[in-house]
CSV table of C-alpha atoms and ligand atoms in Angstrom, one decimal:
chain,number,residue,atom,x,y,z
I,1,MET,CA,0.2,0.0,0.0
I,2,SER,CA,1.0,3.8,-1.0
I,3,ASN,CA,1.1,6.8,1.4
I,4,ARG,CA,0.3,8.7,-2.1
I,5,THR,CA,-2.2,10.0,-4.2
I,6,PHE,CA,-2.7,12.6,-7.0
I,7,THR,CA,-5.6,15.5,-6.9
I,8,MET,CA,-6.7,17.7,-9.7
I,9,ILE,CA,-8.9,20.7,-8.8
I,10,LYS,CA,-10.5,21.1,-12.7
I,11,PRO,CA,-11.4,24.1,-14.4
I,12,ASP,CA,-15.5,23.7,-12.8
I,13,ALA,CA,-14.0,24.3,-9.1
I,14,VAL,CA,-11.5,26.8,-10.1
I,15,LYS,CA,-13.6,29.2,-12.2
I,16,ALA,CA,-16.4,29.0,-9.0
I,17,GLY,CA,-14.1,30.1,-6.6
I,18,ASN,CA,-13.8,26.8,-4.7
I,19,ILE,CA,-9.8,26.5,-4.9
I,20,GLY,CA,-9.8,27.4,-0.8
I,21,ASN,CA,-12.9,25.4,0.2
I,22,ILE,CA,-11.1,22.8,-1.6
I,23,LEU,CA,-7.9,22.9,0.3
I,24,GLN,CA,-9.2,23.4,3.1
I,25,MET,CA,-11.4,19.9,3.7
I,26,ILE,CA,-7.8,18.3,2.2
I,27,ASN,CA,-6.2,19.7,4.6
I,28,ALA,CA,-8.9,19.1,7.3
I,29,ALA,CA,-9.0,15.2,6.1
I,30,GLY,CA,-5.2,14.7,7.0
I,31,PHE,CA,-3.3,15.0,4.0
I,32,LYS,CA,-0.3,16.5,3.7
I,33,ILE,CA,0.8,18.3,0.5
I,34,ILE,CA,3.8,16.8,-1.3
I,35,ALA,CA,3.6,19.0,-4.1
I,36,MET,CA,1.3,21.3,-5.7
I,37,LYS,CA,1.3,24.2,-9.2
I,38,TYR,CA,-1.4,25.9,-10.7
I,39,THR,CA,-1.6,25.2,-14.3
I,40,LYS,CA,-3.4,24.8,-17.7
I,41,ILE,CA,-2.7,21.6,-19.6
I,42,SER,CA,-3.5,21.5,-24.1
I,43,LEU,CA,-5.9,19.1,-25.2
I,44,ASP,CA,-3.3,17.3,-26.2
I,45,GLN,CA,-2.0,16.8,-22.7
I,46,ALA,CA,-5.7,16.2,-21.4
I,47,GLY,CA,-5.7,13.0,-24.0
I,48,LYS,CA,-2.6,11.6,-22.3
I,49,PHE,CA,-3.6,12.2,-19.0
I,50,TYR,CA,-7.0,10.5,-19.5
I,51,GLU,CA,-6.0,8.0,-22.1
I,52,VAL,CA,-7.2,5.2,-20.6
I,53,HIS,CA,-10.5,6.4,-20.9
I,54,LYS,CA,-10.3,7.3,-24.9
I,55,ASP,CA,-12.7,4.5,-26.4
I,56,ARG,CA,-15.1,5.7,-24.3
I,57,PRO,CA,-18.0,7.9,-25.1
I,58,PHE,CA,-17.4,11.8,-22.9
I,59,TYR,CA,-13.2,11.6,-24.0
I,60,GLY,CA,-13.5,14.5,-26.2
I,61,GLU,CA,-16.0,16.5,-23.6
I,62,LEU,CA,-13.8,15.2,-21.0
I,63,THR,CA,-10.6,16.3,-22.4
I,64,GLU,CA,-12.0,19.7,-23.8
I,65,PHE,CA,-13.4,20.0,-20.3
I,66,MET,CA,-10.1,19.1,-18.7
I,67,SER,CA,-8.1,21.4,-20.9
I,68,SER,CA,-10.7,24.8,-21.0
I,69,GLY,CA,-9.1,26.3,-17.9
I,70,PRO,CA,-6.6,26.3,-14.8
I,71,ILE,CA,-6.3,23.9,-12.2
I,72,VAL,CA,-4.8,23.1,-9.8
I,73,ALA,CA,-2.1,19.7,-9.3
I,74,ALA,CA,-1.2,18.2,-6.2
I,75,ILE,CA,0.6,15.2,-5.0
I,76,LEU,CA,-1.0,14.1,-1.3
I,77,GLU,CA,0.3,11.9,1.2
I,78,LYS,CA,-1.9,10.1,3.9
I,79,GLU,CA,-2.2,6.6,5.4
I,80,ASN,CA,-3.9,4.4,2.9
I,81,ALA,CA,-4.1,7.9,0.6
I,82,VAL,CA,-5.7,6.6,-2.7
I,83,ALA,CA,-9.0,5.1,-0.5
I,84,ASP,CA,-9.2,7.5,1.6
I,85,PHE,CA,-9.4,10.4,-1.1
I,86,ARG,CA,-11.5,8.9,-3.0
I,87,LYS,CA,-14.1,8.6,0.3
I,88,LEU,CA,-13.0,12.2,0.5
I,89,ILE,CA,-14.4,13.0,-3.1
I,90,GLY,CA,-17.0,11.1,-3.2
I,91,ALA,CA,-19.4,8.9,-6.3
I,92,THR,CA,-18.0,10.6,-10.2
I,93,ASN,CA,-21.2,11.7,-10.8
I,94,PRO,CA,-22.2,14.0,-7.7
I,95,ALA,CA,-26.3,13.2,-7.5
I,96,GLN,CA,-25.1,9.9,-5.9
I,97,ALA,CA,-21.8,11.2,-3.8
I,98,GLU,CA,-22.6,11.1,-0.4
I,99,GLU,CA,-23.1,13.8,1.5
I,100,GLY,CA,-20.4,15.8,3.0
I,101,THR,CA,-17.6,15.1,0.3
I,102,ILE,CA,-16.2,17.4,-1.9
I,103,ARG,CA,-18.2,16.3,-5.0
I,104,LYS,CA,-21.7,16.2,-3.2
I,105,LEU,CA,-20.8,19.6,-2.3
I,106,TYR,CA,-19.1,21.6,-5.6
I,107,ALA,CA,-19.6,19.2,-8.1
I,108,ALA,CA,-22.8,20.2,-10.5
I,109,SER,CA,-22.2,16.9,-13.0
I,110,VAL,CA,-20.5,14.0,-13.9
I,111,GLY,CA,-18.7,15.8,-16.2
I,112,GLU,CA,-17.9,18.7,-14.0
I,113,ASN,CA,-17.2,17.2,-10.9
I,114,ALA,CA,-14.5,19.4,-9.6
I,115,VAL,CA,-11.8,17.4,-8.6
I,116,HIS,CA,-9.7,14.4,-9.8
I,117,GLY,CA,-8.5,11.5,-7.3
I,118,SER,CA,-6.1,8.9,-8.5
I,119,ASP,CA,-7.9,5.2,-8.4
I,120,SER,CA,-5.1,3.4,-7.4
I,121,ASP,CA,-1.1,2.8,-6.1
I,122,ASP,CA,0.0,2.6,-9.3
I,123,ASN,CA,-1.9,5.7,-11.2
I,124,ALA,CA,-0.9,8.1,-8.6
I,125,LYS,CA,2.9,7.2,-9.2
I,126,ILE,CA,1.9,7.9,-13.1
I,127,GLU,CA,0.0,10.7,-12.5
I,128,GLY,CA,2.3,12.9,-10.1
I,129,ASP,CA,5.1,11.9,-12.2
I,130,PHE,CA,3.0,13.3,-15.4
I,131,PHE,CA,2.9,16.7,-13.8
I,132,PHE,CA,5.8,17.2,-11.0
I,133,SER,CA,10.0,16.4,-11.4
I,134,GLY,CA,12.3,15.3,-8.2
I,135,LEU,CA,12.7,19.0,-7.4
I,136,GLU,CA,9.1,20.3,-6.9
I,137,ARG,CA,8.2,17.8,-4.4
I,138,PHE,CA,8.7,18.4,-1.0
V,201,ATP,P1,-11.3,11.0,-12.1
V,201,ATP,O1,-10.3,10.0,-12.9
V,201,ATP,O2,-11.5,12.7,-13.2
V,201,ATP,O3,-11.2,11.2,-10.7
V,201,ATP,P2,-13.1,9.0,-11.0
V,201,ATP,O4,-12.4,8.1,-11.2
V,201,ATP,O5,-14.5,9.0,-10.4
V,201,ATP,O6,-13.4,10.6,-11.7
V,201,ATP,P3,-13.5,7.7,-14.2
V,201,ATP,O7,-14.7,6.6,-14.6
V,201,ATP,O8,-12.2,7.9,-14.0
V,201,ATP,O9,-14.1,8.6,-12.6
V,201,ATP,O10,-13.8,8.7,-15.1
V,201,ATP,C1,-12.9,10.0,-15.8
V,201,ATP,C2,-13.7,11.5,-15.5
V,201,ATP,O11,-14.6,11.2,-16.6
V,201,ATP,C3,-14.9,11.7,-14.5
V,201,ATP,O12,-14.5,12.3,-13.4
V,201,ATP,C4,-15.8,13.0,-15.3
V,201,ATP,O13,-15.4,13.9,-15.2
V,201,ATP,C5,-15.8,12.3,-16.8
V,201,ATP,N1,-16.7,11.0,-16.6
V,201,ATP,C6,-17.1,10.1,-16.4
V,201,ATP,N2,-17.9,9.1,-17.2
V,201,ATP,C7,-18.7,9.9,-17.6
V,201,ATP,C8,-19.9,10.1,-18.2
V,201,ATP,N3,-20.6,9.6,-17.9
V,201,ATP,N4,-20.1,11.2,-19.3
V,201,ATP,C9,-19.6,12.5,-18.9
V,201,ATP,N5,-18.1,13.1,-18.6
V,201,ATP,C10,-17.9,11.6,-17.2
V,202,MG,MG1,-10.6,7.7,-12.9
């Protein structure tokens, strides 16, 4: 079991002014920030990041949305980070997300759902390496 996960605050949540609220919830849940940046990804980079979904019907919509505005990317550390973070963000579709989760509070739809959270230790490493060099981790 790894103790790190990767997250993005997605363009919808940035646009809505929820960076601070979401970081507050991440801190309150006991995650330590190992790396963080405010950046914007291109359509090509979004396509590469979400390559596992390239045959899904929502791939075009997803990659256009994720490259539509700035995001906050971060590596987070906590015991059982991947699973605990997925619990904190809630279900992919905010209509099905539990009360008190980030997506229940801040996501508008399944497509624009406020945050990303890695789904496995392997993907947490791949995704963190996609955004951060060793020099950017503390
Ligand atoms: P993420 O990987 O962003 O943390 P997730 O793991 O909960 O989300 P995935 O199945 O990996 O969900 O889907 C990746 C993203 O693709 C979702 O967060 C959402 O933005 C988008 N997505 C998933 N299903 C749909 C759908 N049916 N329609 C539109 N967009 C979708
Ligand atoms: Mg996913």
